[in-house]
């Protein structure tokens, strides 16, 4: 049983037994709980800490754990309606314009599914695919490094910046790299640095909902540029720059999320040329480079490695290939824009905690690191084939035009006339969480779409079972 589920179960058991004790009564010792429930001391400690955080027990060092007095007074409900005005902005002629931020598309991939639901909407590797032992060992070694708990340089540790620079390649040097708190933080910093509030920002269509949320939260206006089987369409990109006057284009040239397409070789230089002619930056979100499947073949270099003029602002992260909690990434750029990016990041967060940076350094330098990359590449390929095969057999109406050779999702096209939101709701009722395609578009979608992830489940067997449930819920002609 995973540690986090053991903690939750033990906490629930203890919570249900609290009425056996009077207020101030002492609970059994940690040793007694370990023996009774056959769990580790760490599990007991975490379960008791959870109850203490809920105000149900009190922990007295050296004395034990005691039942806390129940809360007798419920705070009176106040009137918060005034916040509707305070959270809005004055528009033209005094008109009140809502400034709400829609994080729905992001929360879908972050929220844990209900018990018994198979998670095909997640955005991270399942715990069984994460390098937990290697990360634990790296964290232990990092904690013993001299100065590991001191203040790091605001740009990041030099050794980690150098590692990211070598990973990106080309003429990118360590001085061009800033260490960030993951890829989402890097995207936020990039957009805040490059696009003033109210400015248009060109994005691929469809694209990652987290990017759309970042753009809108920054006050920018995302403008879609369609993607086909070879990536973004250069002629439409040029037309969008001309029509909007945008100075930023955000793209994922490698295993684009959600479609999985790779920007074709003939379009790579064209995208850079078009952006350069428009006096615009290309923000390259290289989120999936470490998520290439075993059969992917040689990968194209990042656009940043082929950029001589400082057009590309490159985003890279270790989070997707390791753990949601190892939030270490990088921004790479050349020219005066580096100073702007650094200033925005310092104002927002000062720096990435040094222990995390030291842990990342220990992890990527360990012999277990290349083994982990190979294991994930093989497993992702296997899971892709299992899910795609099950869909072909059980749900032929749910078309997947081109299964990708990288990333962790299939972009499925239900039958025309379907409603992807309704299909996702029906799937959830059947015990499968999938992501509807609507949040991936900042304008009207061309048709219903479903995003089916295969990295967040315990194993391939769950994928087969998920498709069986989907068939029961949606029917073979979905």
XYZ file of C-alpha atoms in Angstrom:
478
model
C 0.000 0.000 0.000
C 1.306 3.474 -0.821
C 2.338 5.560 2.171
C -0.105 8.385 1.484
C -3.100 5.996 1.332
C -1.946 4.266 4.540
C -1.814 7.627 6.312
C -5.322 8.536 5.146
C -6.748 5.182 6.222
C -5.091 5.282 9.649
C -6.221 8.881 10.209
C -9.806 7.884 9.362
C -9.666 4.903 11.746
C -8.371 7.051 14.601
C -10.880 9.785 13.824
C -13.760 7.303 14.094
C -12.536 6.127 17.508
C -12.046 9.514 19.168
C -15.405 9.332 20.956
C -13.994 6.495 23.047
C -11.821 9.025 24.851
C -12.906 11.875 27.065
C -11.686 15.374 26.351
C -8.077 15.441 27.495
C -7.924 11.645 27.465
C -4.708 10.088 26.274
C -4.613 8.079 23.048
C -2.562 4.859 22.739
C 1.160 5.314 22.277
C 2.713 5.405 18.820
C 4.282 1.999 19.465
C 0.866 0.532 20.323
C -0.626 2.000 17.157
C 2.220 0.582 15.051
C 1.596 -2.898 16.451
C -2.181 -2.713 16.247
C -2.515 -1.372 12.708
C 0.684 -2.976 11.336
C 1.971 0.244 9.808
C 5.268 2.068 10.034
C 6.119 4.639 12.725
C 6.247 7.269 9.965
C 2.654 6.462 8.981
C 1.525 6.794 12.611
C 3.360 10.093 13.006
C 1.817 11.534 9.835
C -1.693 10.351 10.705
C -1.490 11.932 14.155
C -0.115 15.138 12.635
C -3.116 15.220 10.308
C -5.524 14.894 13.240
C -3.636 17.594 15.111
C -3.921 19.895 12.088
C -7.689 19.288 12.144
C -7.814 20.319 15.793
C -8.956 16.873 16.951
C -5.928 15.961 19.089
C -3.152 17.732 20.960
C 0.432 16.522 20.887
C 2.526 17.120 24.008
C 6.200 16.208 23.521
C 7.273 13.646 26.067
C 3.719 13.091 27.322
C 1.760 11.725 24.367
C -1.274 12.544 22.262
C -4.573 13.663 23.835
C -8.087 14.279 22.579
C -8.698 17.984 22.058
C -11.777 19.853 23.220
C -14.425 20.079 20.483
C -14.932 23.382 18.796
C -18.095 24.873 20.244
C -18.423 28.136 18.357
C -18.950 28.486 14.634
C -17.845 31.876 13.324
C -20.736 33.974 12.125
C -21.077 34.198 8.375
C -20.181 37.651 7.117
C -21.183 39.561 4.004
C -18.501 39.122 1.343
C -20.546 40.457 -1.578
C -18.402 43.621 -1.600
C -15.555 41.535 -3.030
C -17.337 41.274 -6.389
C -16.586 44.946 -6.936
C -13.092 44.876 -5.425
C -12.093 41.932 -7.647
C -13.214 43.741 -10.812
C -11.572 46.466 -12.843
C -12.971 49.712 -14.179
C -13.451 49.558 -17.937
C -14.350 52.268 -20.409
C -16.895 54.835 -19.201
C -16.853 53.354 -15.718
C -18.111 49.948 -16.862
C -17.161 47.182 -14.403
C -15.326 44.399 -16.219
C -14.869 41.006 -14.473
C -11.256 39.898 -14.014
C -11.930 36.283 -13.061
C -9.238 33.691 -13.746
C -10.402 30.319 -15.050
C -8.082 27.583 -13.761
C -10.493 24.749 -14.575
C -8.274 23.199 -17.217
C -5.304 23.166 -14.834
C -7.240 21.824 -11.860
C -8.458 18.857 -13.919
C -4.900 17.525 -14.137
C -4.056 18.360 -10.507
C -7.101 17.069 -8.652
C -7.003 13.501 -7.359
C -9.852 11.373 -8.746
C -12.487 9.897 -6.422
C -11.751 6.414 -5.038
C -12.198 3.693 -7.639
C -11.951 6.081 -10.592
C -9.255 5.338 -13.180
C -7.294 8.523 -13.833
C -6.845 9.238 -17.556
C -6.828 13.006 -17.069
C -3.660 13.376 -14.993
C -0.601 15.350 -15.986
C 2.141 13.478 -14.117
C 3.758 10.075 -13.895
C 2.122 7.572 -11.559
C 4.059 7.041 -8.327
C 5.118 3.627 -9.649
C 6.906 5.323 -12.581
C 8.582 8.014 -10.509
C 12.213 7.491 -9.438
C 11.255 7.577 -5.760
C 14.290 5.744 -4.425
C 16.690 7.765 -6.549
C 14.996 11.007 -5.480
C 15.093 10.021 -1.817
C 18.790 9.191 -2.078
C 19.461 12.437 -3.944
C 17.592 14.434 -1.304
C 19.597 12.791 1.471
C 22.903 13.514 -0.278
C 21.818 17.061 -1.099
C 21.001 17.782 2.540
C 24.587 16.956 3.495
C 26.173 19.246 0.910
C 28.057 22.201 2.414
C 25.797 25.235 2.370
C 22.799 23.213 1.151
C 20.411 25.234 3.323
C 21.895 28.607 2.548
C 20.719 31.249 0.106
C 21.432 30.320 -3.524
C 22.270 32.775 -6.315
C 19.033 34.280 -7.623
C 19.785 32.911 -11.100
C 20.249 29.393 -9.734
C 23.212 27.190 -8.827
C 25.973 27.515 -11.464
C 26.332 23.734 -11.797
C 22.603 23.295 -12.417
C 22.493 26.140 -14.914
C 25.420 24.549 -16.724
C 23.602 21.180 -16.820
C 20.490 22.750 -18.336
C 22.621 24.625 -20.892
C 24.285 21.390 -22.000
C 20.900 19.688 -22.258
C 19.564 22.466 -24.505
C 22.698 22.547 -26.670
C 23.741 24.903 -29.440
C 25.295 28.163 -28.303
C 23.278 28.285 -25.060
C 25.613 28.854 -22.112
C 25.108 28.672 -18.360
C 24.948 32.477 -18.240
C 21.847 32.312 -20.462
C 19.930 30.075 -18.024
C 17.736 30.923 -15.038
C 16.588 28.131 -12.697
C 12.823 28.272 -12.109
C 10.276 26.552 -9.868
C 9.089 24.234 -12.635
C 7.738 24.792 -16.120
C 4.497 26.555 -15.162
C 6.432 29.145 -13.197
C 8.789 29.603 -16.148
C 5.873 30.200 -18.537
C 4.368 32.726 -16.137
C 7.661 34.598 -15.856
C 8.153 34.568 -19.630
C 4.712 35.980 -20.437
C 4.920 38.629 -17.732
C 8.324 39.693 -19.053
C 7.454 39.711 -22.741
C 3.799 40.761 -23.046
C 2.266 43.778 -21.282
C -1.310 43.542 -19.956
C -3.824 43.766 -22.762
C -1.383 42.544 -25.410
C -2.201 39.677 -27.780
C -0.220 36.457 -27.368
C -0.199 33.905 -30.187
C -0.725 30.305 -29.065
C -1.084 26.992 -30.809
C -4.630 25.725 -31.214
C -5.307 23.479 -29.405
C -2.841 24.055 -26.586
C -2.142 23.363 -22.931
C -4.899 24.934 -20.738
C -2.294 26.038 -18.188
C -0.809 28.345 -20.805
C -4.196 29.890 -21.562
C -4.739 30.405 -17.834
C -1.326 32.059 -17.454
C -1.971 34.389 -20.390
C -5.384 35.459 -19.137
C -4.211 35.826 -15.538
C -1.458 38.129 -16.840
C -4.064 40.271 -18.583
C -3.053 39.101 -22.059
C -5.312 38.003 -24.896
C -4.474 34.560 -26.322
C -4.950 34.343 -30.088
C -5.134 30.845 -31.649
C -2.965 29.650 -34.535
C -4.100 26.225 -35.830
C -1.909 23.137 -35.629
C -2.029 20.289 -38.141
C -0.191 16.951 -38.343
C 3.125 18.798 -38.912
C 2.770 21.375 -36.162
C 1.830 25.023 -36.344
C 0.966 26.275 -39.838
C 3.555 28.938 -40.815
C 1.294 30.837 -43.220
C -1.348 31.238 -40.511
C 1.318 32.227 -37.980
C 2.531 34.993 -40.301
C -1.027 36.167 -40.857
C -1.710 36.217 -37.104
C 1.396 38.320 -36.418
C 0.357 40.783 -39.102
C -3.280 40.990 -38.001
C -2.648 41.366 -34.267
C 0.754 43.020 -33.955
C 1.645 40.371 -31.360
C 5.202 40.172 -30.087
C 5.032 36.686 -28.524
C 4.266 33.212 -29.883
C 4.176 30.276 -27.420
C 4.609 26.793 -28.852
C 5.524 23.197 -28.034
C 7.500 22.000 -31.079
C 8.119 18.531 -29.638
C 5.169 16.213 -28.815
C 2.757 19.111 -28.543
C 0.187 18.942 -25.754
C -2.483 17.740 -26.443
C -2.064 16.598 -30.067
C 1.380 14.973 -29.692
C 2.569 16.341 -33.056
C 6.170 17.310 -33.773
C 6.982 20.487 -35.697
C 8.105 19.327 -39.154
C 11.751 19.945 -40.141
C 10.722 22.224 -42.990
C 8.717 24.452 -40.659
C 11.260 24.961 -37.883
C 13.395 27.604 -39.605
C 10.256 29.158 -41.097
C 8.721 29.723 -37.652
C 11.896 31.443 -36.445
C 12.106 33.547 -39.618
C 8.479 34.676 -39.325
C 8.897 35.626 -35.665
C 12.147 37.474 -36.356
C 10.498 39.452 -39.169
C 7.658 40.390 -36.810
C 10.097 41.501 -34.102
C 8.609 38.855 -31.831
C 9.770 36.228 -29.347
C 9.081 32.517 -29.605
C 8.535 30.929 -26.191
C 9.505 27.282 -26.683
C 7.905 25.021 -24.086
C 10.056 21.886 -24.342
C 8.072 20.030 -21.696
C 8.205 16.532 -23.242
C 11.822 16.051 -24.313
C 12.402 13.540 -21.499
C 9.085 11.836 -22.270
C 10.093 10.453 -25.674
C 8.982 6.864 -26.174
C 11.348 3.998 -26.834
C 10.525 4.013 -30.552
C 10.751 7.797 -31.027
C 14.064 7.754 -32.873
C 16.483 10.712 -32.887
C 14.855 13.863 -31.559
C 15.198 17.248 -33.251
C 17.253 19.772 -31.348
C 15.393 22.466 -29.419
C 14.600 25.579 -31.430
C 16.788 27.457 -28.945
C 19.815 25.471 -30.124
C 19.271 26.724 -33.682
C 18.529 30.353 -32.798
C 21.347 32.829 -33.316
C 19.388 36.043 -32.841
C 17.820 35.677 -29.401
C 14.340 35.007 -30.779
C 13.683 31.928 -28.629
C 12.959 31.925 -24.903
C 13.299 28.269 -23.936
C 11.361 26.564 -21.124
C 12.499 23.239 -19.690
C 11.490 21.300 -16.549
C 12.468 18.209 -14.581
C 9.018 17.877 -13.016
C 7.230 15.824 -15.689
C 9.902 13.093 -15.773
C 10.339 12.898 -11.991
C 7.624 14.002 -9.562
C 5.022 16.772 -9.223
C 6.906 17.943 -6.127
C 10.339 18.255 -7.739
C 9.512 21.654 -9.139
C 12.796 22.571 -10.795
C 12.936 23.980 -14.316
C 14.792 26.492 -16.424
C 14.382 29.533 -18.641
C 17.034 30.055 -21.301
C 17.355 33.187 -23.414
C 20.004 35.405 -25.001
C 20.348 39.162 -25.030
C 18.789 41.927 -22.907
C 15.665 39.840 -22.318
C 17.598 37.785 -19.758
C 17.730 40.784 -17.425
C 13.968 41.272 -17.781
C 13.271 37.604 -17.048
C 15.569 37.671 -14.009
C 13.904 40.804 -12.634
C 10.404 39.346 -12.961
C 11.423 36.096 -11.288
C 13.185 37.834 -8.397
C 10.169 40.049 -7.743
C 7.815 37.046 -7.816
C 9.718 34.445 -5.808
C 13.293 35.599 -5.002
C 14.812 32.207 -5.928
C 14.194 28.463 -6.091
C 14.941 26.837 -2.698
C 18.523 25.619 -2.632
C 17.729 22.122 -1.260
C 15.546 21.467 -4.310
C 18.292 22.625 -6.665
C 20.894 20.519 -4.873
C 18.561 17.513 -5.029
C 18.068 18.009 -8.768
C 21.838 18.141 -9.269
C 22.350 14.964 -7.294
C 19.573 13.204 -9.201
C 20.653 14.013 -12.764
C 24.254 13.139 -11.923
C 23.443 9.740 -10.421
C 23.855 6.417 -12.319
C 20.143 5.795 -11.705
C 19.162 8.779 -13.880
C 19.787 7.287 -17.360
C 18.245 4.027 -16.194
C 15.126 5.897 -15.144
C 14.890 7.658 -18.519
C 15.178 4.350 -20.382
C 12.608 2.654 -18.149
C 10.062 5.460 -18.605
C 10.632 5.526 -22.382
C 9.918 1.796 -22.626
C 6.895 1.923 -20.323
C 5.314 4.917 -22.058
C 5.626 3.179 -25.428
C 4.012 0.041 -24.010
C 1.165 1.978 -22.413
C 0.540 3.971 -25.592
C 0.238 0.749 -27.587
C -2.023 -0.867 -24.988
C -4.391 2.117 -24.835
C -4.445 2.711 -28.595
C -5.028 -0.999 -29.251
C -7.862 -1.209 -26.725
C -9.520 1.842 -28.284
C -9.312 0.332 -31.779
C -10.933 -2.891 -30.567
C -13.560 -1.555 -28.188
C -14.255 2.026 -29.308
C -13.667 2.289 -33.074
C -15.759 5.456 -33.149
C -13.228 7.211 -30.913
C -10.554 7.935 -33.505
C -6.916 8.645 -32.669
C -5.493 9.931 -35.987
C -1.811 9.541 -35.133
C -0.640 8.099 -31.794
C 2.433 10.126 -30.772
C 5.889 8.744 -30.074
C 6.339 11.014 -27.082
C 4.375 12.559 -24.256
C 1.733 10.811 -22.204
C -1.642 11.357 -23.887
C -3.790 10.434 -26.873
C -5.904 13.137 -28.512
C -9.095 11.326 -29.449
C -11.803 12.510 -31.832
C -15.321 11.314 -30.903
C -17.954 10.993 -33.581
C -19.101 14.287 -35.050
C -22.020 15.868 -33.276
C -20.927 14.617 -29.865
C -20.465 16.807 -26.826
C -17.073 16.212 -25.211
C -18.185 17.697 -21.887
C -21.146 15.327 -21.767
C -18.933 12.422 -22.805
C -16.437 13.236 -20.023
C -19.286 13.390 -17.486
C -20.614 10.022 -18.654
C -17.122 8.546 -18.451
C -16.727 9.780 -14.867
C -20.016 8.180 -13.882
C -18.618 4.922 -15.282
C -15.440 5.282 -13.201
C -13.017 6.856 -15.698
C -11.733 10.444 -15.500
C -10.947 11.906 -18.930
C -10.349 15.505 -20.000
C -12.790 17.165 -22.411
C -11.119 19.023 -25.249
C -12.905 22.351 -24.898
C -10.465 23.904 -22.354
C -7.596 23.324 -24.826
C -9.008 25.909 -27.243
C -9.143 29.666 -26.736
C -11.701 29.979 -29.563
C -14.390 27.657 -30.916
C -13.081 24.078 -31.272
C -13.378 22.317 -34.660
C -15.251 19.419 -33.057
C -15.490 17.293 -29.914
C -12.190 16.052 -28.505
C -11.103 13.966 -25.522
C -7.639 13.824 -23.995
C -6.746 10.383 -22.642
C -3.595 10.189 -20.517
C -1.768 6.917 -19.914
C 0.998 7.896 -17.496
C -1.047 8.462 -14.343
C -2.438 4.935 -13.891
C -0.866 2.112 -11.910
C -0.300 -0.125 -14.928
C -1.412 -1.169 -18.424
C -4.181 -3.308 -16.974
C -5.908 -0.150 -15.770
C -5.900 1.169 -19.339
C -7.697 -1.917 -20.635
C -10.236 -1.688 -17.828
C -10.704 2.030 -18.478
C -11.560 1.407 -22.130
C -13.998 -1.349 -21.119
C -15.752 1.106 -18.802
C -15.751 3.778 -21.501
C -17.383 1.387 -23.932
C -20.128 0.648 -21.432
C -20.650 4.364 -20.794
C -20.281 5.789 -24.302
C -21.064 2.890 -26.613
C -18.766 1.701 -29.461
C -19.838 4.527 -31.749
C -18.636 7.274 -29.425
